[in-house]
Short mmCIF file of C-alpha atoms in Angstrom, two decimals:
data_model
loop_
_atom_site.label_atom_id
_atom_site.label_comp_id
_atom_site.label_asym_id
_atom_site.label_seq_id
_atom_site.Cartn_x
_atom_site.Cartn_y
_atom_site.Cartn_z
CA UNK X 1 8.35 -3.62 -14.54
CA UNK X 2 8.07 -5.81 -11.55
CA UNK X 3 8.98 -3.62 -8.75
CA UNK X 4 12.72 -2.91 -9.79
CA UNK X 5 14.91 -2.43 -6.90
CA UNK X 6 17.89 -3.59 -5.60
CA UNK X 7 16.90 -5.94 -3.23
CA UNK X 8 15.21 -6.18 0.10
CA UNK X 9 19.44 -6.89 1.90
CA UNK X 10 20.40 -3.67 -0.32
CA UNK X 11 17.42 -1.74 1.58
CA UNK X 12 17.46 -2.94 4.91
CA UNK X 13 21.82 -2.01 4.75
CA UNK X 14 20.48 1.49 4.04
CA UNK X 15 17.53 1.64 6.80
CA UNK X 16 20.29 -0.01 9.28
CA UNK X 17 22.82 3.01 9.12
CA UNK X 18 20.08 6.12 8.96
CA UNK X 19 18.33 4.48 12.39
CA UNK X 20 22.11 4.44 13.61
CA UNK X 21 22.30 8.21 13.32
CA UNK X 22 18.17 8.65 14.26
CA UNK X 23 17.69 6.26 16.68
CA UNK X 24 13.91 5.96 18.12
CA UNK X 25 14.52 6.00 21.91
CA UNK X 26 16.59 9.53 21.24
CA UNK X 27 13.72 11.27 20.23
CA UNK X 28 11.14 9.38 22.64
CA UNK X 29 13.57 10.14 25.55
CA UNK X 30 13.61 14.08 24.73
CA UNK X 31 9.71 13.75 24.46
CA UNK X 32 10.20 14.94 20.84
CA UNK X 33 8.80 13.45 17.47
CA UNK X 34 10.10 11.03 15.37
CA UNK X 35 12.69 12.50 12.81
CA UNK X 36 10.79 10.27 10.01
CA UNK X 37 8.21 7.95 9.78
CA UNK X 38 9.38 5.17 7.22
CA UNK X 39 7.14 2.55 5.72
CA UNK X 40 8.11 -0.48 3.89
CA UNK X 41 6.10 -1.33 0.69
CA UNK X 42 6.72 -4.74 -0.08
CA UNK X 43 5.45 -7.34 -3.10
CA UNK X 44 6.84 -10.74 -4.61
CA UNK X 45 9.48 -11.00 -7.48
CA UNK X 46 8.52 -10.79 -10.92
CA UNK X 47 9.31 -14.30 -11.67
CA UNK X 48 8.05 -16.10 -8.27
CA UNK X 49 5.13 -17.85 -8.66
CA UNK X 50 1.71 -16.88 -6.89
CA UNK X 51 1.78 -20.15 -5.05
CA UNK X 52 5.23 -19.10 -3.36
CA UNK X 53 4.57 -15.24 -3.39
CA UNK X 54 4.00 -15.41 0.38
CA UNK X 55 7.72 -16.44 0.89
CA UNK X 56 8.56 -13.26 -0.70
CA UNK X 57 6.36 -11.43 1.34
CA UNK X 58 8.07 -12.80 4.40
CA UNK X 59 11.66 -12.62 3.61
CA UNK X 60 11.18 -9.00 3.11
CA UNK X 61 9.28 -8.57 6.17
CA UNK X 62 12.03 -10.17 8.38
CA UNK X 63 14.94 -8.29 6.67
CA UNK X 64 13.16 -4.99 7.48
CA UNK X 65 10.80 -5.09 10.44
CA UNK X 66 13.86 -3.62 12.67
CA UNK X 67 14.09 -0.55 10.53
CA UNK X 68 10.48 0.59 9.54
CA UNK X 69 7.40 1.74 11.16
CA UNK X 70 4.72 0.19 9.17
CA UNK X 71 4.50 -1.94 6.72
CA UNK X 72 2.14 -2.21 3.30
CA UNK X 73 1.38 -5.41 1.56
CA UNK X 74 1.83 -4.52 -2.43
CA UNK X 75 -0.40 -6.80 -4.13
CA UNK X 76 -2.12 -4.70 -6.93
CA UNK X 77 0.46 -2.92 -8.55
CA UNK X 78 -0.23 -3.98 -12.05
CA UNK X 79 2.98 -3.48 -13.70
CA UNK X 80 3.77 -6.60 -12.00
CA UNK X 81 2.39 -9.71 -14.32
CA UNK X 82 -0.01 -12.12 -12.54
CA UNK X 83 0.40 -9.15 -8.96
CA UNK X 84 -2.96 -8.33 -8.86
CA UNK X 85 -4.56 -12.10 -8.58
CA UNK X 86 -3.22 -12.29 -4.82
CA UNK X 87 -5.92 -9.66 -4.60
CA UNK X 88 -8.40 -12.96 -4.27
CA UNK X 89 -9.82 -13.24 -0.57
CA UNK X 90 -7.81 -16.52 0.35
CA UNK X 91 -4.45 -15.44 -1.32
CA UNK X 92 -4.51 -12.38 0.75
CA UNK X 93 -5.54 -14.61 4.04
CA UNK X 94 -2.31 -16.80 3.22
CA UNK X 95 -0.30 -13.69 3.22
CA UNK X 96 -1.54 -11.56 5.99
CA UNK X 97 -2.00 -14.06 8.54
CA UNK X 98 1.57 -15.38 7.95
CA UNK X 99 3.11 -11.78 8.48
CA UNK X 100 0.64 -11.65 11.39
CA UNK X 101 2.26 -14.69 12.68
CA UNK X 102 5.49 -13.34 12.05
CA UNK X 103 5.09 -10.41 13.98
CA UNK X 104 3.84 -12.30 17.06
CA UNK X 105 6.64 -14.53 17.16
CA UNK X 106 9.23 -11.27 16.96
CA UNK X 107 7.10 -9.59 19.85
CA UNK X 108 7.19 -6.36 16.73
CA UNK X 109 4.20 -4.26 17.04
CA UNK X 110 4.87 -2.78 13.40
CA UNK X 111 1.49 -2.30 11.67
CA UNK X 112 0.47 -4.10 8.53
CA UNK X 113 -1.83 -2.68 6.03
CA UNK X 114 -2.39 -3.59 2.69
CA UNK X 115 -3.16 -1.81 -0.49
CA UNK X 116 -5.29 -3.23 -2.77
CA UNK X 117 -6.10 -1.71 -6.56
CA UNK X 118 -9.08 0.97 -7.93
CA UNK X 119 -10.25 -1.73 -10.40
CA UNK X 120 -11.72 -4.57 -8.28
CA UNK X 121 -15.27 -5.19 -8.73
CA UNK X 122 -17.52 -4.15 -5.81
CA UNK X 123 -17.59 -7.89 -4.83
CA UNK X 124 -14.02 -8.16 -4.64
CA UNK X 125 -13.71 -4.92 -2.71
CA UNK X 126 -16.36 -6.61 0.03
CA UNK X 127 -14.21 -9.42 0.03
CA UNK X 128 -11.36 -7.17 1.13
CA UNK X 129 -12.74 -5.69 3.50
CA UNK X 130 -14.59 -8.83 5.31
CA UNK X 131 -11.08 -10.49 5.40
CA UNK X 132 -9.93 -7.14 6.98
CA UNK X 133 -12.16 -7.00 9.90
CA UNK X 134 -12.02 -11.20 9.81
CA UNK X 135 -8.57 -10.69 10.68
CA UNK X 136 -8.06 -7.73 12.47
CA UNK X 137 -5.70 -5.94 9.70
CA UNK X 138 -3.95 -2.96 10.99
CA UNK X 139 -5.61 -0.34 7.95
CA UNK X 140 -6.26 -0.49 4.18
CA UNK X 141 -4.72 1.86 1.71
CA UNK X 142 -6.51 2.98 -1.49
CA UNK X 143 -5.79 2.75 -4.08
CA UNK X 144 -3.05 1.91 -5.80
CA UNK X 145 -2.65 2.72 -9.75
CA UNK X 146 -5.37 1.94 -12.33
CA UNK X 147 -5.55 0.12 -15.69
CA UNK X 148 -8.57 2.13 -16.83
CA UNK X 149 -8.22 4.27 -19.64
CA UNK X 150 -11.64 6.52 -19.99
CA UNK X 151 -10.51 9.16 -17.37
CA UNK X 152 -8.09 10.38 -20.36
CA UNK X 153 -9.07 13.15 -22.63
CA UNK X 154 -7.77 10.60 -25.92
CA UNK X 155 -9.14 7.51 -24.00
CA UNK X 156 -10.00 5.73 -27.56
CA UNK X 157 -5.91 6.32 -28.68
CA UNK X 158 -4.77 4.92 -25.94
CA UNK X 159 -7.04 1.84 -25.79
CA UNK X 160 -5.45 1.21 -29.70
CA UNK X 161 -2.36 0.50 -27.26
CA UNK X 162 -0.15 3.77 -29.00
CA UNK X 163 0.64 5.14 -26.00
CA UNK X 164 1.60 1.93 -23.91
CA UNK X 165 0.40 0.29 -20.87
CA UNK X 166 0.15 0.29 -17.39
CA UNK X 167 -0.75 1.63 -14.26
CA UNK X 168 -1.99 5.43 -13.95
CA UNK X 169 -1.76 7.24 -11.25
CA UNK X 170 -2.28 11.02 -10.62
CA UNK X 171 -5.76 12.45 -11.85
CA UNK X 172 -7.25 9.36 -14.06
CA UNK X 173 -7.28 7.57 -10.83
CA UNK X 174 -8.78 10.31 -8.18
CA UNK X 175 -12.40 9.21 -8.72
CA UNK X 176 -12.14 5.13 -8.76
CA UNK X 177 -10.44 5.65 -5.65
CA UNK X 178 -12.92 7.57 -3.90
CA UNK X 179 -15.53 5.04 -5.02
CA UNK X 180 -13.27 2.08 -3.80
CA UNK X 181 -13.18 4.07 -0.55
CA UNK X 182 -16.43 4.57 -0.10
CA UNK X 183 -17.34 1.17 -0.64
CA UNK X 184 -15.08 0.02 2.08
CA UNK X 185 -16.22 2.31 4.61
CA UNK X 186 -20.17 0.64 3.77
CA UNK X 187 -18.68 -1.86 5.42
CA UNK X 188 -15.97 -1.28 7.92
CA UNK X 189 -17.74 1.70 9.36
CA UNK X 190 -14.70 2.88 10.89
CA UNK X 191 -13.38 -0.17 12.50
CA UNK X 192 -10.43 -0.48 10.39
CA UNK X 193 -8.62 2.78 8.97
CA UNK X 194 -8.80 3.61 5.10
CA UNK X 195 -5.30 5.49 4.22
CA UNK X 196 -6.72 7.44 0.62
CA UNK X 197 -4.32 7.20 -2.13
CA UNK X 198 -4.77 8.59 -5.85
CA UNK X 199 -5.18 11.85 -6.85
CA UNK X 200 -4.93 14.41 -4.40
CA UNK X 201 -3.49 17.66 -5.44
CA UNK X 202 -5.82 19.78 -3.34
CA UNK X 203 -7.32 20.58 -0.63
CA UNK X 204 -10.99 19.51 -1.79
CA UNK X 205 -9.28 15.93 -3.02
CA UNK X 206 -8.49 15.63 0.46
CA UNK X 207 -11.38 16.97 1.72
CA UNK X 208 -13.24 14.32 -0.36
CA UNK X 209 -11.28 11.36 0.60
CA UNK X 210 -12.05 12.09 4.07
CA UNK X 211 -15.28 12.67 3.60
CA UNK X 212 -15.72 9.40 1.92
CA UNK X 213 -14.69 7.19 4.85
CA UNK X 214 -10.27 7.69 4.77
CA UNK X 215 -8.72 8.04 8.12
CA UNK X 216 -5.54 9.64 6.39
CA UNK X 217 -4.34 10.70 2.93
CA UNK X 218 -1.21 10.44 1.16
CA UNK X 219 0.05 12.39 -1.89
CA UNK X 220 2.09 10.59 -4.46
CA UNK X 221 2.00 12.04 -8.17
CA UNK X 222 1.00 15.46 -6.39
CA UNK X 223 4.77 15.71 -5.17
CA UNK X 224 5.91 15.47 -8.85
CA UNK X 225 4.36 18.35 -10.09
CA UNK X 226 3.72 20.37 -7.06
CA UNK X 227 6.88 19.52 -4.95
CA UNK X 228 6.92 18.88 -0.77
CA UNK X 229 5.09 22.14 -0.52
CA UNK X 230 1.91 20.23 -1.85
CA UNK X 231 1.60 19.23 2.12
CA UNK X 232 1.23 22.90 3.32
CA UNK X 233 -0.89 24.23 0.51
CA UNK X 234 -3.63 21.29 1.47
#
């Protein structure tokens, strides 16, 4: 797929006129909350190469570090051919550091985190999280969706490639991301935040996330089938 949108200008025209009618320093000046907390996930262009991906990354963070409050680095979605290879430990310093030094030279104190995918190998996840604390990265998020197919009850059918590819998300992915999780936390003890992603429908998914090392948790394919209320029920 490629992360089909309309375009980073397209987005940032649209975050421009809601923060004209919800502007921050309204609600900090009544001492109430913010009416929305709006993150930007961004990733490279189907058809840019991984040697230039980093160009991508930093057009999109210019065009919309006025408008959001955090930013995540997309770089292991894998419906996106060739995505998940920026994953590597000195692709992702290329990329992080130059937002990083983006952000210093705009004097924005938007946070970056990045979110990395369920199927790295244990090594790779190390890697991640070394470069995290090497760099002083704002938080992690994970996971994203996963290529693995033996969570599913007809695993062997949809290996034969009947039933298509790409990433799940939702239920097959609930456990590789609490592994990924826990893995990080072995090893950034708390020093960096872990926002869990993948699975969480319930209470005791969030209950496990946390208790596997995640600062916060977010609910994606949860809202599908559950709706908003999903939040109050956990």
């Amino acid at each position: 797929m490629g992360f089909n949108n309309e375009g980073s200008e397209a987005v940032a025209e649209r975050l421009k006129a809601w923060r004209l009618k919800h502007p921050r320093h309204s609600a900090e000046a009544s001492g109430g909350a913010m009416p929305m907390i709006i993150g930007g996930n961004i990733g490279k262009n189907k058809t840019t190469p991984n040697e230039h991906a980093y160009m991508d990354y930093d057009i999109c963070f210019r065009r919309l570090v006025s408008y959001v409050d955090y930013f995540v680095v997309n770089v292991s979605s894998p419906n996106t051919p060739g995505l998940r290879e920026l994953q590597e430990k000195e692709s992702l310093r290329k990329i992080l550091v130059h937002l990083q030094e983006i952000r210093i030279s705009l004097a924005q104190s938007v946070p970056i985190f990045l979110k990395i995918a369920p199927d790295l190998t244990p090594e790779q996840i190390d890697d991640v999280a070394q470069l995290a604390l090497e760099i002083n990265l704002d938080g992690l998020v994970a996971t994203n969706t996963t290529l693995a197919r033996s969570q599913l009850s007809d695993a062997g059918k949809i290996r034969a490639g009947t039933a298509g590819d790409g990433g799940l998300s939702g239920a097959p992915v609930n456990a590789l991301s609490t592994q990924v999780i826990q893995r990080l936390q072995a090893t950034l003890k708390g020093r960096i935040p872990i926002i869990a992603s993948g699975g969480v429908f319930t209470q005791a998914d969030a209950k496990e996330k946390i208790h596997a090392g995640a600062q916060m948790v977010q609910v994606w394919t949860g809202f599908v089938y559950e709706g908003p209320a999903i939040v109050k029920k956990i």
